[in-house]
């Protein structure tokens, strides 16, 4: 079972799109293989403690597969590079790719 944490904060509407796309990616790969935890970020202290790089952030097996090492932590809407340009969340296809890699035997 692959554990996924979707980190978000309420003032960023992009997390809902990210959540919908995550569920669509899981549906394509087969439900029952992934465990999803929604984690609301509420304070600057939590931002630092959880290394929150913006909303939405995806942690797959504890790792942020979309992280730019130099990106700051903070309460902000996150931007992702997609084939269509910058967007507020990864595409379903990008999430499928990340989840499939995490779910495959090493």
CSV table of N, CA and C in Angstrom, one decimal:
chain,number,residue,atom,x,y,z
A,1,UNK,N,0.9,-1.2,0.0
A,1,UNK,CA,0.0,0.0,0.0
A,1,UNK,C,0.9,1.2,0.0
A,2,UNK,N,0.6,2.1,-0.9
A,2,UNK,CA,1.4,3.4,-1.0
A,2,UNK,C,0.6,4.5,-0.3
A,3,UNK,N,1.3,5.1,0.7
A,3,UNK,CA,0.7,6.2,1.4
A,3,UNK,C,0.9,7.6,0.7
A,4,UNK,N,-0.2,8.3,0.5
A,4,UNK,CA,-0.1,9.6,-0.1
A,4,UNK,C,-0.7,10.6,0.9
A,5,UNK,N,0.0,11.7,1.1
A,5,UNK,CA,-0.5,12.8,1.9
A,5,UNK,C,-0.7,14.0,1.0
A,6,UNK,N,-1.9,14.6,1.0
A,6,UNK,CA,-2.2,15.8,0.2
A,6,UNK,C,-2.2,16.9,1.3
A,7,UNK,N,-1.2,17.8,1.2
A,7,UNK,CA,-1.1,18.9,2.1
A,7,UNK,C,-1.8,20.1,1.4
A,8,UNK,N,-2.6,20.9,2.2
A,8,UNK,CA,-3.3,22.1,1.7
A,8,UNK,C,-3.6,23.1,2.7
A,9,UNK,N,-4.0,24.3,2.3
A,9,UNK,CA,-4.6,25.2,3.3
A,9,UNK,C,-5.9,25.7,2.7
A,10,UNK,N,-6.8,26.1,3.5
A,10,UNK,CA,-8.2,26.4,3.1
A,10,UNK,C,-8.2,27.6,2.1
A,11,UNK,N,-7.4,28.6,2.2
A,11,UNK,CA,-7.5,29.7,1.3
A,11,UNK,C,-7.0,29.5,-0.1
A,12,UNK,N,-6.5,28.4,-0.4
A,12,UNK,CA,-6.1,28.1,-1.8
A,12,UNK,C,-7.1,27.1,-2.5
A,13,UNK,N,-7.8,27.5,-3.5
A,13,UNK,CA,-8.8,26.7,-4.1
A,13,UNK,C,-8.2,25.5,-4.9
A,14,UNK,N,-6.9,25.6,-5.3
A,14,UNK,CA,-6.3,24.6,-6.2
A,14,UNK,C,-6.2,23.2,-5.5
A,15,UNK,N,-6.3,23.2,-4.2
A,15,UNK,CA,-6.2,21.8,-3.6
A,15,UNK,C,-7.3,21.0,-3.9
A,16,UNK,N,-8.5,21.5,-4.2
A,16,UNK,CA,-9.7,20.7,-4.5
A,16,UNK,C,-9.5,20.1,-5.9
A,17,UNK,N,-8.9,20.9,-6.9
A,17,UNK,CA,-8.6,20.3,-8.2
A,17,UNK,C,-7.6,19.2,-8.1
A,18,UNK,N,-6.5,19.5,-7.2
A,18,UNK,CA,-5.5,18.5,-7.0
A,18,UNK,C,-6.0,17.2,-6.4
A,19,UNK,N,-7.0,17.4,-5.5
A,19,UNK,CA,-7.6,16.2,-4.9
A,19,UNK,C,-8.4,15.4,-5.9
A,20,UNK,N,-9.2,16.1,-6.7
A,20,UNK,CA,-10.0,15.4,-7.7
A,20,UNK,C,-9.0,14.7,-8.7
A,21,UNK,N,-7.9,15.3,-9.1
A,21,UNK,CA,-7.0,14.7,-10.1
A,21,UNK,C,-6.3,13.5,-9.4
A,22,UNK,N,-6.0,13.6,-8.1
A,22,UNK,CA,-5.4,12.5,-7.4
A,22,UNK,C,-6.3,11.3,-7.4
A,23,UNK,N,-7.6,11.6,-7.1
A,23,UNK,CA,-8.6,10.5,-7.1
A,23,UNK,C,-8.7,9.8,-8.4
A,24,UNK,N,-8.7,10.7,-9.5
A,24,UNK,CA,-8.8,10.1,-10.9
A,24,UNK,C,-7.6,9.3,-11.2
A,25,UNK,N,-6.4,9.7,-10.8
A,25,UNK,CA,-5.2,8.9,-11.0
A,25,UNK,C,-5.3,7.6,-10.3
A,26,UNK,N,-5.7,7.6,-9.1
A,26,UNK,CA,-5.8,6.4,-8.3
A,26,UNK,C,-6.8,5.4,-8.9
A,27,UNK,N,-7.9,6.0,-9.4
A,27,UNK,CA,-8.9,5.2,-10.1
A,27,UNK,C,-8.4,4.5,-11.3
A,28,UNK,N,-7.5,5.2,-12.1
A,28,UNK,CA,-6.9,4.6,-13.3
A,28,UNK,C,-5.9,3.5,-12.9
A,29,UNK,N,-5.2,3.6,-11.8
A,29,UNK,CA,-4.2,2.6,-11.3
A,29,UNK,C,-4.8,1.5,-10.5
A,30,UNK,N,-6.0,1.7,-10.0
A,30,UNK,CA,-6.6,0.6,-9.2
A,30,UNK,C,-6.8,1.0,-7.7
A,31,UNK,N,-8.0,1.3,-7.4
A,31,UNK,CA,-8.2,1.6,-5.9
A,31,UNK,C,-7.8,0.4,-5.1
A,32,UNK,N,-7.5,0.7,-3.8
A,32,UNK,CA,-7.1,-0.3,-2.9
A,32,UNK,C,-5.6,-0.4,-2.8
A,33,UNK,N,-4.9,0.2,-3.6
A,33,UNK,CA,-3.4,0.1,-3.6
A,33,UNK,C,-2.8,1.4,-3.0
A,34,UNK,N,-3.7,2.4,-2.7
A,34,UNK,CA,-3.2,3.7,-2.2
A,34,UNK,C,-4.0,4.1,-1.0
A,35,UNK,N,-3.4,4.7,-0.1
A,35,UNK,CA,-4.0,5.2,1.1
A,35,UNK,C,-3.8,6.7,1.1
A,36,UNK,N,-4.9,7.5,1.1
A,36,UNK,CA,-4.8,9.0,1.0
A,36,UNK,C,-5.2,9.6,2.3
A,37,UNK,N,-4.3,10.6,2.7
A,37,UNK,CA,-4.5,11.4,3.9
A,37,UNK,C,-4.5,12.8,3.5
A,38,UNK,N,-5.6,13.5,3.9
A,38,UNK,CA,-5.7,15.0,3.6
A,38,UNK,C,-5.2,15.7,4.9
A,39,UNK,N,-4.2,16.6,4.7
A,39,UNK,CA,-3.6,17.2,5.9
A,39,UNK,C,-3.7,18.7,5.7
A,40,UNK,N,-4.5,19.4,6.5
A,40,UNK,CA,-4.7,20.8,6.4
A,40,UNK,C,-3.6,21.5,7.2
A,41,UNK,N,-2.9,22.5,6.5
A,41,UNK,CA,-1.8,23.2,7.2
A,41,UNK,C,-2.5,24.5,7.7
A,42,UNK,N,-2.3,24.8,9.0
A,42,UNK,CA,-3.0,25.8,9.7
A,42,UNK,C,-2.1,26.9,10.2
A,43,UNK,N,-0.8,26.7,10.4
A,43,UNK,CA,0.1,27.7,11.1
A,43,UNK,C,1.4,27.8,10.4
A,44,UNK,N,2.2,28.9,10.7
A,44,UNK,CA,3.5,29.0,10.2
A,44,UNK,C,4.4,27.9,10.8
A,45,UNK,N,4.2,27.5,12.0
A,45,UNK,CA,5.0,26.5,12.7
A,45,UNK,C,4.8,25.1,12.0
A,46,UNK,N,3.5,24.9,11.5
A,46,UNK,CA,3.2,23.6,10.8
A,46,UNK,C,3.9,23.6,9.4
A,47,UNK,N,3.9,24.8,8.8
A,47,UNK,CA,4.6,25.0,7.5
A,47,UNK,C,6.0,24.5,7.6
A,48,UNK,N,6.7,24.9,8.6
A,48,UNK,CA,8.1,24.6,8.7
A,48,UNK,C,8.3,23.1,9.1
A,49,UNK,N,7.5,22.7,10.1
A,49,UNK,CA,7.6,21.3,10.6
A,49,UNK,C,7.3,20.3,9.5
A,50,UNK,N,6.4,20.6,8.6
A,50,UNK,CA,6.0,19.7,7.6
A,50,UNK,C,6.6,20.0,6.2
A,51,UNK,N,7.5,21.0,6.2
A,51,UNK,CA,8.2,21.4,5.0
A,51,UNK,C,7.2,21.6,3.8
A,52,UNK,N,6.2,22.4,4.1
A,52,UNK,CA,5.1,22.7,3.2
A,52,UNK,C,5.5,23.7,2.2
A,53,UNK,N,5.5,23.3,0.9
A,53,UNK,CA,5.9,24.1,-0.2
A,53,UNK,C,4.8,24.8,-0.9
A,54,UNK,N,3.6,24.7,-0.4
A,54,UNK,CA,2.4,25.4,-1.0
A,54,UNK,C,1.3,24.4,-1.2
A,55,UNK,N,0.2,25.0,-1.5
A,55,UNK,CA,-1.1,24.2,-1.7
A,55,UNK,C,-1.4,24.0,-3.1
A,56,UNK,N,-1.7,22.8,-3.6
A,56,UNK,CA,-1.6,21.6,-2.9
A,56,UNK,C,-0.2,21.0,-3.0
A,57,UNK,N,0.2,20.3,-2.0
A,57,UNK,CA,1.5,19.5,-2.1
A,57,UNK,C,1.2,18.0,-1.9
A,58,UNK,N,1.8,17.2,-2.6
A,58,UNK,CA,1.6,15.8,-2.6
A,58,UNK,C,2.9,15.1,-2.0
A,59,UNK,N,2.7,14.3,-1.1
A,59,UNK,CA,3.8,13.4,-0.5
A,59,UNK,C,3.4,12.0,-0.8
A,60,UNK,N,4.3,11.3,-1.5
A,60,UNK,CA,4.0,9.9,-1.9
A,60,UNK,C,5.1,9.1,-1.2
A,61,UNK,N,4.7,8.3,-0.3
A,61,UNK,CA,5.7,7.6,0.5
A,61,UNK,C,6.6,8.5,1.3
A,62,UNK,N,6.0,9.6,1.7
A,62,UNK,CA,6.8,10.6,2.5
A,62,UNK,C,7.6,11.6,1.7
A,63,UNK,N,7.7,11.4,0.4
A,63,UNK,CA,8.5,12.3,-0.5
A,63,UNK,C,7.6,13.1,-1.4
A,64,UNK,N,8.0,14.4,-1.6
A,64,UNK,CA,7.4,15.3,-2.5
A,64,UNK,C,8.0,15.1,-3.9
A,65,UNK,N,7.3,14.3,-4.8
A,65,UNK,CA,7.9,14.0,-6.1
A,65,UNK,C,8.0,15.2,-7.0
A,66,UNK,N,7.3,16.3,-6.7
A,66,UNK,CA,7.3,17.5,-7.5
A,66,UNK,C,8.2,18.6,-7.0
A,67,UNK,N,8.9,18.4,-5.9
A,67,UNK,CA,9.6,19.5,-5.2
A,67,UNK,C,10.8,20.0,-6.0
A,68,UNK,N,10.9,21.3,-6.0
A,68,UNK,CA,12.1,21.9,-6.5
A,68,UNK,C,12.9,22.2,-5.2
A,69,UNK,N,14.1,21.7,-5.2
A,69,UNK,CA,14.9,21.8,-3.9
A,69,UNK,C,15.0,23.2,-3.4
A,70,UNK,N,15.0,24.2,-4.2
A,70,UNK,CA,15.2,25.6,-3.8
A,70,UNK,C,13.9,26.3,-3.5
A,71,UNK,N,12.7,25.6,-3.7
A,71,UNK,CA,11.5,26.3,-3.5
A,71,UNK,C,11.3,26.6,-2.0
A,72,UNK,N,10.8,27.7,-1.6
A,72,UNK,CA,10.6,28.1,-0.2
A,72,UNK,C,9.4,27.4,0.4
A,73,UNK,N,9.4,27.3,1.7
A,73,UNK,CA,8.2,26.8,2.4
A,73,UNK,C,7.3,28.0,2.6
A,74,UNK,N,5.9,27.8,2.6
A,74,UNK,CA,5.1,28.9,2.9
A,74,UNK,C,3.6,28.6,2.7
A,75,UNK,N,2.8,29.5,3.2
A,75,UNK,CA,1.3,29.4,3.0
A,75,UNK,C,1.0,30.2,1.7
A,76,UNK,N,1.1,29.4,0.6
A,76,UNK,CA,0.9,30.0,-0.7
A,76,UNK,C,0.3,28.9,-1.6
A,77,UNK,N,-0.4,29.4,-2.7
A,77,UNK,CA,-0.8,28.4,-3.7
A,77,UNK,C,0.4,28.0,-4.5
A,78,UNK,N,0.6,26.7,-4.7
A,78,UNK,CA,1.7,26.2,-5.4
A,78,UNK,C,1.5,26.2,-6.9
A,79,UNK,N,2.5,26.3,-7.7
A,79,UNK,CA,2.4,26.2,-9.1
A,79,UNK,C,3.2,25.0,-9.6
A,80,UNK,N,2.7,24.3,-10.6
A,80,UNK,CA,3.3,23.1,-11.2
A,80,UNK,C,3.5,23.3,-12.7
A,81,UNK,N,4.6,22.7,-13.1
A,81,UNK,CA,4.9,22.7,-14.6
A,81,UNK,C,4.1,21.5,-15.2
A,82,UNK,N,3.3,21.8,-16.1
A,82,UNK,CA,2.5,20.7,-16.8
A,82,UNK,C,2.8,20.9,-18.3
A,83,UNK,N,2.4,19.9,-19.1
A,83,UNK,CA,2.6,20.0,-20.6
A,83,UNK,C,1.8,21.2,-21.1
A,84,UNK,N,0.8,21.6,-20.5
A,84,UNK,CA,0.0,22.8,-20.9
A,84,UNK,C,0.5,24.1,-20.4
A,85,UNK,N,1.5,24.1,-19.6
A,85,UNK,CA,2.0,25.3,-19.0
A,85,UNK,C,1.9,25.2,-17.5
A,86,UNK,N,2.1,26.4,-16.8
A,86,UNK,CA,2.0,26.4,-15.4
A,86,UNK,C,0.5,26.2,-14.9
A,87,UNK,N,0.3,25.5,-13.9
A,87,UNK,CA,-1.0,25.2,-13.4
A,87,UNK,C,-1.0,25.1,-11.8
A,88,UNK,N,-2.2,25.1,-11.2
A,88,UNK,CA,-2.3,25.0,-9.8
A,88,UNK,C,-2.2,23.6,-9.2
A,89,UNK,N,-2.1,22.6,-10.1
A,89,UNK,CA,-1.9,21.2,-9.6
A,89,UNK,C,-1.4,20.4,-10.8
A,90,UNK,N,-0.7,19.3,-10.5
A,90,UNK,CA,-0.3,18.4,-11.6
A,90,UNK,C,-1.5,17.9,-12.3
A,91,UNK,N,-1.2,17.4,-13.6
A,91,UNK,CA,-2.3,16.8,-14.4
A,91,UNK,C,-2.5,15.4,-13.8
A,92,UNK,N,-3.6,14.8,-14.2
A,92,UNK,CA,-3.9,13.4,-13.9
A,92,UNK,C,-2.8,12.5,-14.4
A,93,UNK,N,-2.3,12.8,-15.6
A,93,UNK,CA,-1.2,11.9,-16.2
A,93,UNK,C,0.1,12.0,-15.4
A,94,UNK,N,0.4,13.2,-14.9
A,94,UNK,CA,1.6,13.4,-14.1
A,94,UNK,C,1.5,12.6,-12.8
A,95,UNK,N,0.3,12.7,-12.2
A,95,UNK,CA,0.1,11.9,-10.9
A,95,UNK,C,0.1,10.4,-11.2
A,96,UNK,N,-0.5,10.0,-12.3
A,96,UNK,CA,-0.5,8.5,-12.6
A,96,UNK,C,1.0,8.1,-12.7
A,97,UNK,N,1.8,8.9,-13.4
A,97,UNK,CA,3.2,8.5,-13.5
A,97,UNK,C,3.9,8.4,-12.2
A,98,UNK,N,3.7,9.4,-11.3
A,98,UNK,CA,4.4,9.4,-10.0
A,98,UNK,C,3.9,8.2,-9.1
A,99,UNK,N,2.6,8.0,-9.1
A,99,UNK,CA,2.0,6.9,-8.3
A,99,UNK,C,2.4,5.5,-8.9
A,100,UNK,N,2.4,5.4,-10.2
A,100,UNK,CA,2.8,4.1,-10.7
A,100,UNK,C,4.2,3.7,-10.4
A,101,UNK,N,5.1,4.7,-10.4
A,101,UNK,CA,6.5,4.5,-10.0
A,101,UNK,C,6.6,4.1,-8.6
A,102,UNK,N,5.8,4.8,-7.7
A,102,UNK,CA,5.9,4.5,-6.3
A,102,UNK,C,5.3,3.1,-6.0
A,103,UNK,N,4.4,2.6,-6.8
A,103,UNK,CA,3.7,1.4,-6.6
A,103,UNK,C,4.4,0.2,-7.2
A,104,UNK,N,5.4,0.5,-8.0
A,104,UNK,CA,6.1,-0.7,-8.7
A,104,UNK,C,7.2,-1.2,-7.8
A,105,UNK,N,7.5,-2.5,-7.9
A,105,UNK,CA,8.6,-3.1,-7.0
A,105,UNK,C,9.9,-2.5,-7.4
A,106,UNK,N,10.7,-2.2,-6.4
A,106,UNK,CA,12.0,-1.6,-6.7
A,106,UNK,C,13.1,-2.6,-7.1
